[in-house]
Every structure is written in structure tokens, then in C-alpha cells.
Steps between C-alpha positions, in 0.01 A plus 500: 500500500811283497539300180709183497719483188400138453127568480275584206430835673858611439477425129161668474652807665776508234243476222297780660805724536599449138145570380443800730810686390511364143857375513627191321776433754521506879811487716500407867719615786479440872699552815582244774214247499373686193835428335465131578143502367619680187734206434212267592255654256746464213591145603131407485471641148323831564433693182760769562777625272774538761561513875725702730494354852673670792658307789279194524524145364212251529527160661601257221253244639223723362658696216765381254678817389684306229167471317495876434533577130460879498760772571587542869687781670555404865613754764672405827713668764852382587422563869169310511507260795179302437667163444322272256266772378693800375859487623773537233587128499139397443455768233816387320404131521152570361652715223745225403231232505277711276786597267601133466139418407511754217307778670554857378598644839707794619606514866552849641681512833524820705806543720329710769165320485358296782155345507234754406752751369249652257308636800776759534383839384128440549313646796592302812718261301829567675333453838354166385843383386651596836215327683569167326876543533556527126788689345430855389584518128657786313270718296717411198414129532128573533508737203691242294242231581213727390690596183565135413139401571354774279744422217420127525124561478546751216705242308263208556160667497524739206 
């Protein structure tokens, strides 16, 4: 079932996850629309310790990313062409706006990354990237993104 980050169902899901696995802290990541919804959940005050969105920024009419008060590690590709959603200019503008508002945010840009670059290396991922006309990233950039993500969660969730 799809759960809207602005609904009580989303918050009940977070409570259930924390209780089911007996963890005091939860981090959230997402890719593309999931990245935008990751920002959205934090902007709406979800009970999470940190977020790590990948290539997606929510519409500011619905989610004010400057309201986020938890650590953020945002991942975007330098070759992303989705203007207004995940292109480098939009990512940089959102980063600066959040930084100026006092948000604890790190922006990670990947030189060879286009939209969906983390699909590279998974079954059928390269074909999907070619199908949508996205740049094919280097394995080094994908590995670096995973390394940064794991380190960020280890730092903020332990």
C-alpha cells in the first residue's frame, strides 16, 4: 500500500518499524520520487534521526525543506537533466537554501551521475538508464555513493 508522508499512516508505520526491530533511531533514504518524499517526510517532522535522499527534491508548495532540523546527506548527479527536480542547479539551490536556514546538510555531487545513477550495477539497471537516456555512471561514483550513505547512517544511527 502506498503511504503518503503527510498522513498519520506514515507516522504509524515509523512507530511500527521502530517497535518491530527495537531500534531507537531510524534513517530514511529514497531514490527519485522516493528522494523527494524523503525530504518531504523530514520537512513534515517525521520522527527520524537523519535522511539521505537521492536525486529528487519536493515541490516547495507542499514541503519546506528549510524546516528540516536533522542531518541530511543529499546525493545528486552532475549530469542529471531533470530540470527543477534533480538537476545540479536545483540541487545546489536547495542545498544553499537549507544551509542558509541552518540545516545540517551535506551535498554529494557525482561527476558521472545522471538521473537514476544508483541503478547502475543492479540487474537490468544499465538498460533502464539507457532507456530513459540517462548517463551511465562510473562504478567508482556508485561505490562512493554507497560508501558515503553507509558511513552517514553509521554516524547518525549508532
